[in-house]
Tab-separated table of C-alpha atoms in Angstrom:
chain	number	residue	atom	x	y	z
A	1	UNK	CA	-6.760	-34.097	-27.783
A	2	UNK	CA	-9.055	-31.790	-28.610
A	3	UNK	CA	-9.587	-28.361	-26.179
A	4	UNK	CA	-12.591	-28.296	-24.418
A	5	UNK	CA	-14.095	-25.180	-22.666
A	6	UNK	CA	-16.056	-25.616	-19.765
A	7	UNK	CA	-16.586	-22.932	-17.918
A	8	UNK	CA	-15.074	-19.216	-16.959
A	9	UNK	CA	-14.648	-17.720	-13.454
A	10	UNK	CA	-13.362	-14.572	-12.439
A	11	UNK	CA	-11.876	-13.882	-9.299
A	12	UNK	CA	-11.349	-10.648	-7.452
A	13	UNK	CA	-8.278	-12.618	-4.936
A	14	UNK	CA	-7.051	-15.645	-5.706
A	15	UNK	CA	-6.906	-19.178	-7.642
A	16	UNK	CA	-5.996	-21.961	-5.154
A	17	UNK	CA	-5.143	-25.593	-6.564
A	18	UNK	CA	-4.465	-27.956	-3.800
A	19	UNK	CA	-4.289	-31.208	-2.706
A	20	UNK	CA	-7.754	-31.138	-1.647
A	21	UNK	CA	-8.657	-34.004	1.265
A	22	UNK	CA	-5.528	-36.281	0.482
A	23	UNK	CA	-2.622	-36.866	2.573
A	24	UNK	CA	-0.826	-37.235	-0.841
A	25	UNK	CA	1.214	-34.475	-2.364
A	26	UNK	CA	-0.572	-32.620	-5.210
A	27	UNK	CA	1.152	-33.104	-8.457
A	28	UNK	CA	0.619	-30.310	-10.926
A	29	UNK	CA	2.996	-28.893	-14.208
A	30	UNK	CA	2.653	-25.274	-13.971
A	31	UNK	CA	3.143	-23.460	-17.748
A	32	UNK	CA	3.960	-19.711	-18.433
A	33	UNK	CA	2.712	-17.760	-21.810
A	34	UNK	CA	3.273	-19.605	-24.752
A	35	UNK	CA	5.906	-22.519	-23.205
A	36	UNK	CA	4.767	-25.701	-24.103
A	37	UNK	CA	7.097	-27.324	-21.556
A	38	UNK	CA	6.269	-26.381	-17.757
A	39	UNK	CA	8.351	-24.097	-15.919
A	40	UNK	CA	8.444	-26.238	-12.929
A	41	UNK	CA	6.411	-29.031	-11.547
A	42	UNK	CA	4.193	-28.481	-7.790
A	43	UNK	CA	4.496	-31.021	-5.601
A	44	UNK	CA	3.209	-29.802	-2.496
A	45	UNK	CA	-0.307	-28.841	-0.566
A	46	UNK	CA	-0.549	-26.719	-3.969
A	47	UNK	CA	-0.241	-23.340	-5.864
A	48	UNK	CA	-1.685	-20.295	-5.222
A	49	UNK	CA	-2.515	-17.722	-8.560
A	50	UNK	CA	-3.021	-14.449	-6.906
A	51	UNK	CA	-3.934	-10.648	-7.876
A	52	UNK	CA	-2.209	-7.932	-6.312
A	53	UNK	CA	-5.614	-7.874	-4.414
A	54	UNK	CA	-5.276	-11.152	-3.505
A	55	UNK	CA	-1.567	-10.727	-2.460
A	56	UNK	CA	-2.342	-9.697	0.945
A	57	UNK	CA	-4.668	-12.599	1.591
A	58	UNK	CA	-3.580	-16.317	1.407
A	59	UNK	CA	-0.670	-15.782	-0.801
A	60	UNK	CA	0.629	-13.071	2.030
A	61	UNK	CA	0.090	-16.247	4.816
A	62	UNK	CA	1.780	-18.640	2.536
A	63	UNK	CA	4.898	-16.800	2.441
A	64	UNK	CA	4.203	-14.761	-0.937
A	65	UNK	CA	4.904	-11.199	-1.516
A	66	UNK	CA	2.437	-8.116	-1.418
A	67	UNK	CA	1.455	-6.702	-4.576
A	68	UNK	CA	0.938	-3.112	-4.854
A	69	UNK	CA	-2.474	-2.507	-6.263
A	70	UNK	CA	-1.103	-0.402	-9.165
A	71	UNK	CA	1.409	-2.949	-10.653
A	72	UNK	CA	-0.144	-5.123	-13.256
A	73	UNK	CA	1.357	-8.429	-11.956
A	74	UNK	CA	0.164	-11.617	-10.943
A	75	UNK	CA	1.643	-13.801	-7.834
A	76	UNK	CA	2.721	-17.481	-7.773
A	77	UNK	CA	2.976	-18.378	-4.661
A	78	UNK	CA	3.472	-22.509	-3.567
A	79	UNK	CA	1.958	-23.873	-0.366
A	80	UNK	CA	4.068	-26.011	1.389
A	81	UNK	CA	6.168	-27.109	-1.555
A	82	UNK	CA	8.557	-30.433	-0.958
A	83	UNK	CA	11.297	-28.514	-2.138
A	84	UNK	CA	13.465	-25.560	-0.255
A	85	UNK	CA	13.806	-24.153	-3.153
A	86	UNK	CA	10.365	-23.517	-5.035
A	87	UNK	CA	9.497	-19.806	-4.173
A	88	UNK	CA	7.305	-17.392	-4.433
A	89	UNK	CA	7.380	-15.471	-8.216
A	90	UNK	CA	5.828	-12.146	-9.446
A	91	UNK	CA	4.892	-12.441	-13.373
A	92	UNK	CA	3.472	-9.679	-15.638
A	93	UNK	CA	-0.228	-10.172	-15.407
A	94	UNK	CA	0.061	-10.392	-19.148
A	95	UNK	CA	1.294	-14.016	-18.871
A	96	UNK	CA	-0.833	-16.741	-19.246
A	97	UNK	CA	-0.768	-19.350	-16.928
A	98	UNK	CA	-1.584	-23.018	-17.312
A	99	UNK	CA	-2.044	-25.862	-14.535
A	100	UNK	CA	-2.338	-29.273	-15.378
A	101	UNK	CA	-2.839	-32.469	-14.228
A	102	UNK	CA	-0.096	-34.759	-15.360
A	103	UNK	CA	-0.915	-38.523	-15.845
A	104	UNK	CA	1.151	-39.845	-13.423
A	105	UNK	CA	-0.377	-37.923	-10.727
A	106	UNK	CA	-1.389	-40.200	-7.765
A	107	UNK	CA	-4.801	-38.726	-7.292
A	108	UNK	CA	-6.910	-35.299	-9.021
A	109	UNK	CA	-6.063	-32.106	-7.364
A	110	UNK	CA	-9.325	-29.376	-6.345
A	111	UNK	CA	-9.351	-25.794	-7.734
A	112	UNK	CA	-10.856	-23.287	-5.406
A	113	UNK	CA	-11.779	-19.279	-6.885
A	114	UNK	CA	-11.889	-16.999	-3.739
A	115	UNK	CA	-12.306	-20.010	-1.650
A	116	UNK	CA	-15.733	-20.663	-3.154
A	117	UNK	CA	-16.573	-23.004	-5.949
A	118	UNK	CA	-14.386	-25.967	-5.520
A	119	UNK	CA	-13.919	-28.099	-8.118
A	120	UNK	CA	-11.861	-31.179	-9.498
A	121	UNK	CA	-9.174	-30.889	-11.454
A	122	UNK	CA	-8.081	-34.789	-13.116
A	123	UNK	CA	-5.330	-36.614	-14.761
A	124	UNK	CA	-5.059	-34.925	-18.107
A	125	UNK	CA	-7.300	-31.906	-17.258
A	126	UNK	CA	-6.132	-28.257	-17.359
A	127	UNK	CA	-6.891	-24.928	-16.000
A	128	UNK	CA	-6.158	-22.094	-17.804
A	129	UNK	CA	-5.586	-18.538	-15.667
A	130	UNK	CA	-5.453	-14.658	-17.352
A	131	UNK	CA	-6.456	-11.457	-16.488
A	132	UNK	CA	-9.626	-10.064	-17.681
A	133	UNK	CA	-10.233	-7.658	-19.890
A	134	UNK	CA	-12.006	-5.885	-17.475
A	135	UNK	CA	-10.255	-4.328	-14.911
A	136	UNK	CA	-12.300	-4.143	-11.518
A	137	UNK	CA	-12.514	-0.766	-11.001
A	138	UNK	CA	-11.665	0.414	-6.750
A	139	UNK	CA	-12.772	3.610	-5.373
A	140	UNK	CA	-10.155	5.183	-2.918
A	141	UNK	CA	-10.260	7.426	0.054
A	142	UNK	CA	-6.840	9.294	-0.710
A	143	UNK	CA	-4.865	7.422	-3.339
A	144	UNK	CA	-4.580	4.359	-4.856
A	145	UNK	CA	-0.550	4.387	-2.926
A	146	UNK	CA	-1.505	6.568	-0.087
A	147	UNK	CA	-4.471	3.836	0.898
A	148	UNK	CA	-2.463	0.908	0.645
A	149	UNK	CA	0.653	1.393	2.751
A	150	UNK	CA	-2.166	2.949	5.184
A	151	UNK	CA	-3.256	-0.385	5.155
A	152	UNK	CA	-0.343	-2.447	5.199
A	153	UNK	CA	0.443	-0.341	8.257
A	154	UNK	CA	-2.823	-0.424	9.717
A	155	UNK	CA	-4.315	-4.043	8.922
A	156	UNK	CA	-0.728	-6.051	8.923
A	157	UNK	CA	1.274	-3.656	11.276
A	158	UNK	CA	3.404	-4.286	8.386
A	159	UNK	CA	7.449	-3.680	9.357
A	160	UNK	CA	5.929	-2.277	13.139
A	161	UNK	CA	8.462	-2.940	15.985
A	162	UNK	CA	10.380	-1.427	18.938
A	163	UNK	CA	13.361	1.149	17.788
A	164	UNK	CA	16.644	-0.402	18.879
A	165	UNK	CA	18.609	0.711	21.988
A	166	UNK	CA	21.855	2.727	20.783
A	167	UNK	CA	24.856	0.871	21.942
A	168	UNK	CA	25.205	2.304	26.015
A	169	UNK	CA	21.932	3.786	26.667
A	170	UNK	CA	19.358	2.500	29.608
A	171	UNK	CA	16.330	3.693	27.554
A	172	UNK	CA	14.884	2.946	24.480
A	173	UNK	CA	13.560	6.217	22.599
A	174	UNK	CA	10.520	5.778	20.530
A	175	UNK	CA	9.284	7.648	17.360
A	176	UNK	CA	6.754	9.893	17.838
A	177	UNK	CA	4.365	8.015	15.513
A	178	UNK	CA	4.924	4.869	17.788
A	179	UNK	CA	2.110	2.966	19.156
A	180	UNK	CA	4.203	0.832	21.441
């Protein structure tokens, strides 16, 4: 049929499609750049389309990978997928990404940008995700690099833990650094 535009929404995090209020699976065919086949089909809670921004929010909880701020990528992250072996992907934030609504699917799936503006997403419908033209432009205190492991450190206590014991000692040293 013929393309119809509706609307377009930027988002500074993430693009969440999910199954919404059913108990049912969400059913979605999930297409990368110019594939007219999908690369794989969702069946799940849903999909998560996130920035590297976005990487450290619901796509970090859902078992996705962190995106450093300066890599021009784009994370795919599945939420509870009913497979073992759908996982989380980085693409080139160059790729375009299509979701749609294939006609056997048992009920619509909802389409949430940074958890606001919910909307329904039916049999034969589409969404179509890329990055804008516009970059969002983020001030930093010392460095785009220097900032973010601060944070991953300071916000996540990303890879924080206790310094194992060396085989036959009674005590277990500590780096100076350590806040344990």
């Amino acid at each position: 049929g013929e393309l119809k535009h509706v609307r377009t929404i930027s988002v500074m995090n993430e693009v969440v499609v999910d199954r919404g209020p059913s108990s049912s699976l969400v059913h979605v065919d999930l297409y990368a750049g110019d594939r007219t086949e999908p690369i794989t089909t969702v069946q799940g809670d849903g999909i998560i389309l996130a920035t590297p921004t976005g990487s450290t929010a619901y796509s970090l909880a859902a078992g996705g990978s962190m995106v450093h701020p300066g890599i021009p990528a784009m994370a795919i992250t599945p939420i509870c997928p009913h497979s073992l072996s759908f996982r989380p992907i980085v693409v080139a934030d160059s790729t375009n990404i299509l979701i749609k609504v294939p006609d056997l699917a048992r009920h619509p799936a909802k389409v949430s940008f940074d958890g606001r503006n919910t909307v329904e997403l039916r049999r034969g419908e589409e969404l179509r995700c890329v990055v804008s033209d516009f970059p969002l432009v983020s001030v930093c205190k010392q460095g785009e690099s220097k900032d973010w492991f601060a944070a991953m450190k300071e916000n996540f206590y990303w890879n924080e833990r206790r310094v194992q014991k060396a085989h036959g000692t009674t005590t277990n040293p500590q780096p100076p650094d350590s806040k344990i």
